[in-house]
Short mmCIF file of N, CA, C and O and ligand atoms in Angstrom, two decimals:
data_model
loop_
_atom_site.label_atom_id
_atom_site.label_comp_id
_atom_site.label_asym_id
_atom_site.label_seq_id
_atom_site.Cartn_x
_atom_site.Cartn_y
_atom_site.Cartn_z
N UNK A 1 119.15 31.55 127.21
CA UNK A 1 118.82 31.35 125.80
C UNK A 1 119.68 30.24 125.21
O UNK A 1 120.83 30.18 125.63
N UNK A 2 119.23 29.22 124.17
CA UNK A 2 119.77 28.30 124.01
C UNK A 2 120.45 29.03 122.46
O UNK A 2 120.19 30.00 121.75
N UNK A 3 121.37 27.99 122.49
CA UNK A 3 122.08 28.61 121.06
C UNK A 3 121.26 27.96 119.72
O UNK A 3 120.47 27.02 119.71
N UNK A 4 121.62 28.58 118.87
CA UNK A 4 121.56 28.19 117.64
C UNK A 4 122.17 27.69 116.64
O UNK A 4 122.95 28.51 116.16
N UNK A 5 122.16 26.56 116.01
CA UNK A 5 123.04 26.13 115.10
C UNK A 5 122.63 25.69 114.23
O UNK A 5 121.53 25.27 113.90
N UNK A 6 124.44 25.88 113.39
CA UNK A 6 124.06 25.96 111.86
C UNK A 6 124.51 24.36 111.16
O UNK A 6 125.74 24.31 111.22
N UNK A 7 124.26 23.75 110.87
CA UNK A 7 124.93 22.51 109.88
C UNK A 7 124.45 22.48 108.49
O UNK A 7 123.34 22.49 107.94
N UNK A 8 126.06 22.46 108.01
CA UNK A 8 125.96 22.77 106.22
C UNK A 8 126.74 21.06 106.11
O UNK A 8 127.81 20.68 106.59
N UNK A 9 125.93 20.45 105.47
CA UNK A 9 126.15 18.98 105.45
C UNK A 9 125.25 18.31 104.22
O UNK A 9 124.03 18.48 104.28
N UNK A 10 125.77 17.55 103.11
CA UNK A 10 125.49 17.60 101.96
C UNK A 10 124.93 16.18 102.00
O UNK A 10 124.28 15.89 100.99
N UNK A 11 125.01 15.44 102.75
CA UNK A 11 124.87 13.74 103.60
C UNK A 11 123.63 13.49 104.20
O UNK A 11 123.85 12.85 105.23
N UNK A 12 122.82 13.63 104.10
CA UNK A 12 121.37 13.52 104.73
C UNK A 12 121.48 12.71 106.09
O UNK A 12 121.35 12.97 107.29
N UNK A 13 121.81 11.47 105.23
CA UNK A 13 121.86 10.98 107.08
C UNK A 13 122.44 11.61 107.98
O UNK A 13 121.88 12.03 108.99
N UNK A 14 124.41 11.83 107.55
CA UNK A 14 124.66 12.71 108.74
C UNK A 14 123.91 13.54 109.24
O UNK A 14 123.90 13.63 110.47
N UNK A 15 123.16 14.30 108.53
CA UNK A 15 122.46 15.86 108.30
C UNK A 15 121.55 16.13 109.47
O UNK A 15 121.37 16.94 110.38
N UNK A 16 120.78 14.36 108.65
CA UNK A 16 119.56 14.40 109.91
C UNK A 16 120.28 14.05 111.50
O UNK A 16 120.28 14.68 112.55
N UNK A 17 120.76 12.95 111.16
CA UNK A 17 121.67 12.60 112.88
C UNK A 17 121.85 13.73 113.83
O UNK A 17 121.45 13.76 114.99
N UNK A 18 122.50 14.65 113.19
CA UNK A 18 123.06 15.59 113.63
C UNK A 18 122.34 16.72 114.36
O UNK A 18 122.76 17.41 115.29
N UNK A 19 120.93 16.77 113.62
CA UNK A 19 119.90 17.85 113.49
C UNK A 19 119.56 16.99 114.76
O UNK A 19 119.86 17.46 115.87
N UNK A 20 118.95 15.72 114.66
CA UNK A 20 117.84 15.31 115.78
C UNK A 20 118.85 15.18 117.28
O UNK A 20 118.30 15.18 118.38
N UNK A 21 120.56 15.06 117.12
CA UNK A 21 121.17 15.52 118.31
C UNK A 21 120.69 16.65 118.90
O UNK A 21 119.99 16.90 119.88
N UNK A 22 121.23 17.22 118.11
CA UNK A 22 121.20 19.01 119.02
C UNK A 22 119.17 18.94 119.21
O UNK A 22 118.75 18.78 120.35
N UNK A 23 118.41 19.05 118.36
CA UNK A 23 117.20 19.14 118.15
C UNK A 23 116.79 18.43 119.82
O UNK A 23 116.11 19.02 120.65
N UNK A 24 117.27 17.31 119.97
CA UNK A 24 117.33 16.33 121.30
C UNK A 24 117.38 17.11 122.51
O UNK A 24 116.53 17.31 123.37
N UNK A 25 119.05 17.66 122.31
CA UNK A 25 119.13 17.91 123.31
C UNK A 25 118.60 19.79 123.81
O UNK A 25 118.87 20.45 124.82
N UNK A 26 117.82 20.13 122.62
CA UNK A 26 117.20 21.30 123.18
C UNK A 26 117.50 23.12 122.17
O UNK A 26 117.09 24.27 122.37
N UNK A 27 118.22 22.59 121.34
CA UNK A 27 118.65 23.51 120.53
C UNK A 27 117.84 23.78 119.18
O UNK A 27 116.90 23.16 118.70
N UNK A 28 118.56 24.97 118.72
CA UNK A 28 117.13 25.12 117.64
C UNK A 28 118.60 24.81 116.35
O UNK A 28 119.77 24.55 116.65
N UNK A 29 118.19 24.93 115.33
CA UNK A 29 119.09 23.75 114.31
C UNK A 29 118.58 24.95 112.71
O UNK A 29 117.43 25.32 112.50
N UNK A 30 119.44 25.21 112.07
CA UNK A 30 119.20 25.53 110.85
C UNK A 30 120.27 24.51 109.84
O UNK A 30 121.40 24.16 110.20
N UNK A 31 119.75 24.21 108.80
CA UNK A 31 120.55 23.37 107.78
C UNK A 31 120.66 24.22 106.58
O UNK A 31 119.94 25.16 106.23
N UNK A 32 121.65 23.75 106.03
CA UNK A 32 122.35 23.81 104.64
C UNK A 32 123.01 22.71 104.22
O UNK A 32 123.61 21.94 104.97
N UNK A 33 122.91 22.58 102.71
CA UNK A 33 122.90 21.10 102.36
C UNK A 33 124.35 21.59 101.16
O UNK A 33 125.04 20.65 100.75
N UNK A 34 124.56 22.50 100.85
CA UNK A 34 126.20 22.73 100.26
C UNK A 34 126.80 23.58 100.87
O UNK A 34 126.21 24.30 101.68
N UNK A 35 128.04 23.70 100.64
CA UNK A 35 129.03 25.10 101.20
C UNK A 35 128.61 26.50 101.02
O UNK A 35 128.77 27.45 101.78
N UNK A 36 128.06 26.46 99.93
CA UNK A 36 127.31 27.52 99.16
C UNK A 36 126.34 28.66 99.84
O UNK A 36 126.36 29.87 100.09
N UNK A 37 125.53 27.56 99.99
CA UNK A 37 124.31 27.84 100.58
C UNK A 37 124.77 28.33 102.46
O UNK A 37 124.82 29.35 103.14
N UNK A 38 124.97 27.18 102.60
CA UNK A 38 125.86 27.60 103.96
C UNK A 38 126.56 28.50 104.41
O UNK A 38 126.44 28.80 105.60
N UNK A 39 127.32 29.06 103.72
CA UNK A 39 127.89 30.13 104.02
C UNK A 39 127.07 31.45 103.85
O UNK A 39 127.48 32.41 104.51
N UNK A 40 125.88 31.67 102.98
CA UNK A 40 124.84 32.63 102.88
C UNK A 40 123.99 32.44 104.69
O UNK A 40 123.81 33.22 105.63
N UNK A 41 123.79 31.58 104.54
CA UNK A 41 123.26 31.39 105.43
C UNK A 41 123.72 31.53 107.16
O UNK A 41 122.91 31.56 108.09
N UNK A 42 125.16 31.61 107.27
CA UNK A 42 126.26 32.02 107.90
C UNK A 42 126.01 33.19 108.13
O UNK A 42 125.63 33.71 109.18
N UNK A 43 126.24 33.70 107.02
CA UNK A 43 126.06 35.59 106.95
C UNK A 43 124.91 35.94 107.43
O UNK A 43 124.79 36.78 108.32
N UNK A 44 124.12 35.43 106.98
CA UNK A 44 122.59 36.34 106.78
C UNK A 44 121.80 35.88 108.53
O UNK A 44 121.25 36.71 109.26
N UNK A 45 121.99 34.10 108.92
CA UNK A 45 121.29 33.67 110.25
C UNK A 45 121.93 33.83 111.45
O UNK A 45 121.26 33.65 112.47
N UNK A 46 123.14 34.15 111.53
CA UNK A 46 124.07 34.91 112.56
C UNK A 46 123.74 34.04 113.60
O UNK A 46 123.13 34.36 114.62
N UNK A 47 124.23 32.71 113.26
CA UNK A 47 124.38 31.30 114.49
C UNK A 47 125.29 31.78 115.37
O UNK A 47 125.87 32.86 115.50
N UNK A 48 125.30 30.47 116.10
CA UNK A 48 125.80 30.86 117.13
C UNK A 48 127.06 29.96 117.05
O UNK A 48 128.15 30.21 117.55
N UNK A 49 126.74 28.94 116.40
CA UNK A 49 128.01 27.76 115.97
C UNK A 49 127.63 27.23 114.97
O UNK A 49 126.46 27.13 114.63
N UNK A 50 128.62 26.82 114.37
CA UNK A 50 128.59 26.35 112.77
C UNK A 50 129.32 24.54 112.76
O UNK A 50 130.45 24.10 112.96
N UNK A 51 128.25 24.05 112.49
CA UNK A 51 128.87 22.58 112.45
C UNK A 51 129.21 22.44 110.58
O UNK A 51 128.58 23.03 109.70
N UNK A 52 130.12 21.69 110.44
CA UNK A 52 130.32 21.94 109.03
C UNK A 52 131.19 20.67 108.60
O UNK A 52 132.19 20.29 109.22
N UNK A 53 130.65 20.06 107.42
CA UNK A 53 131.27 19.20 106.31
C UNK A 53 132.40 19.89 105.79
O UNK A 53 132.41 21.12 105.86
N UNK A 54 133.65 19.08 105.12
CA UNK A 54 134.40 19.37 104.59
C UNK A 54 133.97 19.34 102.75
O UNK A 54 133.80 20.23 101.92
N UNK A 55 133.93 17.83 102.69
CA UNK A 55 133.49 17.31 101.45
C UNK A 55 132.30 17.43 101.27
O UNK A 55 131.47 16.73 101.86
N UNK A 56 131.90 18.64 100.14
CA UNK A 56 130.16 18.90 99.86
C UNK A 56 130.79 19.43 98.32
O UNK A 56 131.89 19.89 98.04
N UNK A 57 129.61 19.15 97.51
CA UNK A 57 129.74 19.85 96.23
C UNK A 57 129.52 21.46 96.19
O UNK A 57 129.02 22.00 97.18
N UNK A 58 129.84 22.16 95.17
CA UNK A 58 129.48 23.64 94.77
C UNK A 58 130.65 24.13 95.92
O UNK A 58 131.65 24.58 95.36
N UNK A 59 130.71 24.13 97.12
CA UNK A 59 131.94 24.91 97.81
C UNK A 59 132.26 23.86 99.12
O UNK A 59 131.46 23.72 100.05
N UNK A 60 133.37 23.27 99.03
CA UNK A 60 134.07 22.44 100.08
C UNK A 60 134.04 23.47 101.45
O UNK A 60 134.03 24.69 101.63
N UNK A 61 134.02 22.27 102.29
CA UNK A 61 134.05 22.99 104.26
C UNK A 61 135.13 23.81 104.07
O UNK A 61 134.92 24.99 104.35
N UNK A 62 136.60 23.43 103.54
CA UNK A 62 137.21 24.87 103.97
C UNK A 62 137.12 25.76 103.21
O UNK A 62 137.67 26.74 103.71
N UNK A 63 136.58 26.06 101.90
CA UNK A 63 136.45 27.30 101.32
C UNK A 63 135.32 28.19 102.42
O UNK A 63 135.43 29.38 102.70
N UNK A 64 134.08 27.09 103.01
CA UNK A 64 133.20 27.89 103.94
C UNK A 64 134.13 28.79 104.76
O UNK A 64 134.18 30.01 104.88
N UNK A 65 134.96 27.66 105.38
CA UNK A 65 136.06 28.31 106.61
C UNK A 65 136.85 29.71 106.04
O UNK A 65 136.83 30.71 106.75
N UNK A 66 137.49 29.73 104.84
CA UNK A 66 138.59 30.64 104.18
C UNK A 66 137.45 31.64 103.83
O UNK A 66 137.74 32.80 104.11
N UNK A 67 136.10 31.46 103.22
CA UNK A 67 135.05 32.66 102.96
C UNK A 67 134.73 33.65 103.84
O UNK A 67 134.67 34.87 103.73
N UNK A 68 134.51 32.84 104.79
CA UNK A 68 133.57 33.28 106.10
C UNK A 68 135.09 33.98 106.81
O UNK A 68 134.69 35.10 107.12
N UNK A 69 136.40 33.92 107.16
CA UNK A 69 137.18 34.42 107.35
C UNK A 69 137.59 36.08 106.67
O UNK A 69 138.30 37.02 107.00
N UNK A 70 136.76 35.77 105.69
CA UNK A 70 137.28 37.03 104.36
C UNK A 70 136.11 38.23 104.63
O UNK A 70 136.21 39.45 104.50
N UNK A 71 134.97 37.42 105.07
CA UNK A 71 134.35 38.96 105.30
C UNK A 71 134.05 39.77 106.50
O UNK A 71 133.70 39.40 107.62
N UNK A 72 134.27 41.07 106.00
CA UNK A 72 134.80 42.02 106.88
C UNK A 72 133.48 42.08 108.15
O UNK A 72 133.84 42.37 109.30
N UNK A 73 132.21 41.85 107.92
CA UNK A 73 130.96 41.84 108.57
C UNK A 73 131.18 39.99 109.39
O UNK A 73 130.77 39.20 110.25
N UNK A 74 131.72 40.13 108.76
CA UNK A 74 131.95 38.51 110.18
C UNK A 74 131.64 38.67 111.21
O UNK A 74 131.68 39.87 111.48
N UNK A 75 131.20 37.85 112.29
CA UNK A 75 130.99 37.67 113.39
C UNK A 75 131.65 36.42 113.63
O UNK A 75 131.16 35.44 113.06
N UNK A 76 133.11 36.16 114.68
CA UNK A 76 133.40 35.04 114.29
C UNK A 76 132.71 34.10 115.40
O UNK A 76 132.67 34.37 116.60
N UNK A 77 132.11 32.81 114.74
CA UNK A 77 131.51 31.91 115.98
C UNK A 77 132.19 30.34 115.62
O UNK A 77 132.34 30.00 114.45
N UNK A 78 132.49 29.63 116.53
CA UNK A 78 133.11 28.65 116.84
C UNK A 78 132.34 27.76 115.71
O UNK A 78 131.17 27.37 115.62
N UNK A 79 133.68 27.56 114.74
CA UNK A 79 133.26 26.67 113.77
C UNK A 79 133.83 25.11 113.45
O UNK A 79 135.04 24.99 113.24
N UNK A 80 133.10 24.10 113.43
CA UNK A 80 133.44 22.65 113.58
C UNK A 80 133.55 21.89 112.43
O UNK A 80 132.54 21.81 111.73
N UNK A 81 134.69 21.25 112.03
CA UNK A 81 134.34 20.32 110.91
C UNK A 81 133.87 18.71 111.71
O UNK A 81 134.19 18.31 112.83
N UNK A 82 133.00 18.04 110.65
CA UNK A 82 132.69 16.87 111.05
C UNK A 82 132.52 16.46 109.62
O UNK A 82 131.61 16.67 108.82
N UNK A 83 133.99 15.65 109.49
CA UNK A 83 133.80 15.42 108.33
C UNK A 83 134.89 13.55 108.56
O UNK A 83 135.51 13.11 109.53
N UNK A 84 134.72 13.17 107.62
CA UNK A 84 134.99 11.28 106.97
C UNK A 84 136.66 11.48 106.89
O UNK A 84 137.49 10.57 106.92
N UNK A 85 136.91 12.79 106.77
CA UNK A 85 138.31 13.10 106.12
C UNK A 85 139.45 12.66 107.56
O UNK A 85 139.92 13.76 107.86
N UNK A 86 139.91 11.86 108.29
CA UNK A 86 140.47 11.34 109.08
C UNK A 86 141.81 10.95 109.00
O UNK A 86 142.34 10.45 109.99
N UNK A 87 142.39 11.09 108.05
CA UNK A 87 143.75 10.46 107.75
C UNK A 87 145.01 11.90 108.85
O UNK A 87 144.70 12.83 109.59
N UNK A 88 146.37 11.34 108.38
CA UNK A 88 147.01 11.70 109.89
C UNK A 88 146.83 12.97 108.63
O UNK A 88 146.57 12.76 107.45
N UNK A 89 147.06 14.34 109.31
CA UNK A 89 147.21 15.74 108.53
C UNK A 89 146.03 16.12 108.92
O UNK A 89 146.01 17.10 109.66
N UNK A 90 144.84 15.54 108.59
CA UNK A 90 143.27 16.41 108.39
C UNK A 90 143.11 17.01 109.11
O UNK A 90 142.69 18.11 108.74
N UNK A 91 143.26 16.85 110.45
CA UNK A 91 143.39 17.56 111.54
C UNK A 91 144.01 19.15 111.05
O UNK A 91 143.42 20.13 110.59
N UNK A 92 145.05 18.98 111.29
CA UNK A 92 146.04 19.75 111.25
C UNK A 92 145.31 21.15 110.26
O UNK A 92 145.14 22.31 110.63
N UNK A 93 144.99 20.50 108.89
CA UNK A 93 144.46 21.20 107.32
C UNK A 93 143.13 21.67 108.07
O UNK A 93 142.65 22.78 107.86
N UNK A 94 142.68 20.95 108.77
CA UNK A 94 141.08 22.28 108.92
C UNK A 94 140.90 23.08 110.21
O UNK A 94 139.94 23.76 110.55
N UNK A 95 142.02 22.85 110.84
CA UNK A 95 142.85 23.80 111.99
C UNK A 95 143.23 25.35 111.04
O UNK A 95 143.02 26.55 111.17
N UNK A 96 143.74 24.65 110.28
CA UNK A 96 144.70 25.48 109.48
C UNK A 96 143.56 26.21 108.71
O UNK A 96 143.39 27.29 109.28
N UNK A 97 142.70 26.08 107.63
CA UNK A 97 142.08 26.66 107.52
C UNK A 97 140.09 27.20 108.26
O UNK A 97 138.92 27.13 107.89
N UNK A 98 140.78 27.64 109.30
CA UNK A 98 140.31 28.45 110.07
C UNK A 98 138.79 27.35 110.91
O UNK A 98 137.69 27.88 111.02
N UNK A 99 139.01 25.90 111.39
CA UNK A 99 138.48 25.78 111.88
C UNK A 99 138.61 25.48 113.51
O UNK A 99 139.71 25.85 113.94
N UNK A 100 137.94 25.02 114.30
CA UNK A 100 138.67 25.45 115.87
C UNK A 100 137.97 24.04 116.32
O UNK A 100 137.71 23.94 117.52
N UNK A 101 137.67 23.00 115.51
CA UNK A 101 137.52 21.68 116.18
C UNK A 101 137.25 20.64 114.35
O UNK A 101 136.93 20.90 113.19
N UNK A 102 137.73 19.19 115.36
CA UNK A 102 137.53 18.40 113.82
C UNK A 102 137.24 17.17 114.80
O UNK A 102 138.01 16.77 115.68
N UNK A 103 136.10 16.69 114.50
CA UNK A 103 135.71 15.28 114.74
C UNK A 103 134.95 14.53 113.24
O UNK A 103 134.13 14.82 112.37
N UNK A 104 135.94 13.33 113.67
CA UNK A 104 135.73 12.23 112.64
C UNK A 104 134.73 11.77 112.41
O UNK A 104 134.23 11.29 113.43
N UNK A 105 133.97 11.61 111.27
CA UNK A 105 132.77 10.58 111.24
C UNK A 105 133.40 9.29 111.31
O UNK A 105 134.58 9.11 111.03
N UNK A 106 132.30 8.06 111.82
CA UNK A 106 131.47 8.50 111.85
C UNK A 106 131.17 8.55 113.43
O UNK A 106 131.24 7.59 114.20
N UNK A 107 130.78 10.00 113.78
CA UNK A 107 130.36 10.45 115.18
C UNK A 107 129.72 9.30 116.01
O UNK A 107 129.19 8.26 115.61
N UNK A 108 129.94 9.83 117.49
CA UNK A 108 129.85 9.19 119.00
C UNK A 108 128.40 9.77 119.01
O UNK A 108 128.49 10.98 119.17
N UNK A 109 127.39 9.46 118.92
CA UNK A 109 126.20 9.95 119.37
C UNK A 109 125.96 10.52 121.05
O UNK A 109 125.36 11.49 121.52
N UNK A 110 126.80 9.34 121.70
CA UNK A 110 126.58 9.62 123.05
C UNK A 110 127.19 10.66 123.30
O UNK A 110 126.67 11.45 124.09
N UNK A 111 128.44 10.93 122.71
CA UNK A 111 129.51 12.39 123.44
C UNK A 111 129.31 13.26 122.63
O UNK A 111 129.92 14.24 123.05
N UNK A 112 128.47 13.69 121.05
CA UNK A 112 128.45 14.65 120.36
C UNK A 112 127.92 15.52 120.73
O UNK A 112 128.10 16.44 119.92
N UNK A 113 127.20 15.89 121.69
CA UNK A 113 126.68 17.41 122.34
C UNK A 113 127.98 18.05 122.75
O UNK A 113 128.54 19.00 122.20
N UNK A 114 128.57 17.04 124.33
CA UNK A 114 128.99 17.79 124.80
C UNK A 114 130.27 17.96 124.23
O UNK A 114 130.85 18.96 124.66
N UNK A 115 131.02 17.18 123.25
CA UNK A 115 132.17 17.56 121.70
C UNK A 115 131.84 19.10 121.58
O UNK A 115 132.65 19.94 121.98
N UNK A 116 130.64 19.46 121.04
CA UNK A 116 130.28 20.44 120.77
C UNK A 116 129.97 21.80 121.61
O UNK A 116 130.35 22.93 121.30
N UNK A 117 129.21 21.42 122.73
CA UNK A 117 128.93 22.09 124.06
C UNK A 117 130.30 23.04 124.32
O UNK A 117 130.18 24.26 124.46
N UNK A 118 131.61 22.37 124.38
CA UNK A 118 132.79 22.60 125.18
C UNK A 118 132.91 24.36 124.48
O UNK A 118 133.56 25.19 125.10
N UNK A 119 132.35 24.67 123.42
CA UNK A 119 132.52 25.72 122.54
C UNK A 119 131.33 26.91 122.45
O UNK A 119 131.14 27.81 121.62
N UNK A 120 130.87 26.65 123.26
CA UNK A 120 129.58 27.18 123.45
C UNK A 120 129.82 27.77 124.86
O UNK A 120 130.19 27.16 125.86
N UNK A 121 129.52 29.19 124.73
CA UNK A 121 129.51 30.36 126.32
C UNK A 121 128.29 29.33 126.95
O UNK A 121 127.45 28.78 126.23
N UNK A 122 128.35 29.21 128.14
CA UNK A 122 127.95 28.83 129.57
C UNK A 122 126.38 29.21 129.24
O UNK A 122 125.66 28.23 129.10
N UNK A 123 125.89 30.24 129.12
CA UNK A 123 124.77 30.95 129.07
C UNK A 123 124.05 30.37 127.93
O UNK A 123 122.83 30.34 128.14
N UNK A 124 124.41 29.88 126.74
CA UNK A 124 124.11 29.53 125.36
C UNK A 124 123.92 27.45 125.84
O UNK A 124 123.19 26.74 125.15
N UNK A 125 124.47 27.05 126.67
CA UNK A 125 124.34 25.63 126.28
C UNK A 125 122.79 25.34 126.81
O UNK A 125 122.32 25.95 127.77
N UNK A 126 122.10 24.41 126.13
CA UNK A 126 121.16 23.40 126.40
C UNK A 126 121.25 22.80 128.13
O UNK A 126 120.62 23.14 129.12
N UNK A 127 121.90 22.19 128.01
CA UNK A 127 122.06 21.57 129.64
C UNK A 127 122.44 22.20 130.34
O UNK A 127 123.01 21.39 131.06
N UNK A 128 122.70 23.65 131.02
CA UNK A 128 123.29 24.48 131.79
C UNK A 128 122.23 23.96 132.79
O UNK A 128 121.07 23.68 132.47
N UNK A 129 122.80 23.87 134.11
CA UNK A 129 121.92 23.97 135.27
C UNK A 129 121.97 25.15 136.08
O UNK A 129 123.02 25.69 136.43
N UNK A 130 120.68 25.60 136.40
CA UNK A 130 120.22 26.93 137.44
C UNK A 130 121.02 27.08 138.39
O UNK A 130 121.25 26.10 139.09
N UNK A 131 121.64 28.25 138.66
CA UNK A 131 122.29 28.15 139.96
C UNK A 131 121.31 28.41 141.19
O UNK A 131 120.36 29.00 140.68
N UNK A 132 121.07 28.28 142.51
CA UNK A 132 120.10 28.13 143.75
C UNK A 132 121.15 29.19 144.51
O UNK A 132 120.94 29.54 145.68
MN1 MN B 201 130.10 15.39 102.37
#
């Protein structure tokens, strides 16, 4: 079964980029276009990975991160910022609040699966090959 993912991304272009990656390489894709929304959607579509903006209006990427931490019905799934925010620290700040990868825009098209892939159980990736 291929995984599912979530991107809460307020940037259209990124939005779409991002969508027609994974979409590419075989995955099924749900969007959210604020933190807001995203994080409902977190709760309620029970992804499998969460790609996520920092900078979005109505609720910033790490309040998603610090929200989604707070409730007790969590399921926790490997959550990514991909956000513009690059300076030396950023790293560090969306580590810190509760994310478990940070890549810079603007993204490697060629290496952004498998960026992402590395976080994803064996059984869940797109490109897994059959064992014989
Ligand atoms: Mn943004």
């Amino acid at each position: 079964m291929r995984a599912r993912i979530l991107i809460i991304e307020d940037d259209s272009f990124s939005r779409d980029l991002v969508k027609f990656l994974l979409e590419t390489a075989g995955y099924s894709v749900l969007v959210a276009e604020d933190g807001s929304v995203g994080m409902s959607m977190a709760l309620e579509s029970k992804p499998d990975l969460i790609i996520c903006d920092l900078q979005m209006p109505v609720m910033s990427g790490y309040d998603v991160a610090r929200g989604l931490a707070k409730q007790t019905d969590w399921r926790c799934v490997p959550l990514i910022a991909v956000t513009a925010f690059s300076m030396r620290g950023d790293r560090e700040k969306a580590l810190a609040a509760g994310f478990d990868e940070h890549i810079s825009k603007p993204i490697a098209p060629e290496h952004f699966i498998a960026q992402i892939e590395c976080y994803l159980p064996e059984a869940l990736r797109a490109g897994r090959r059959l064992r014989h």
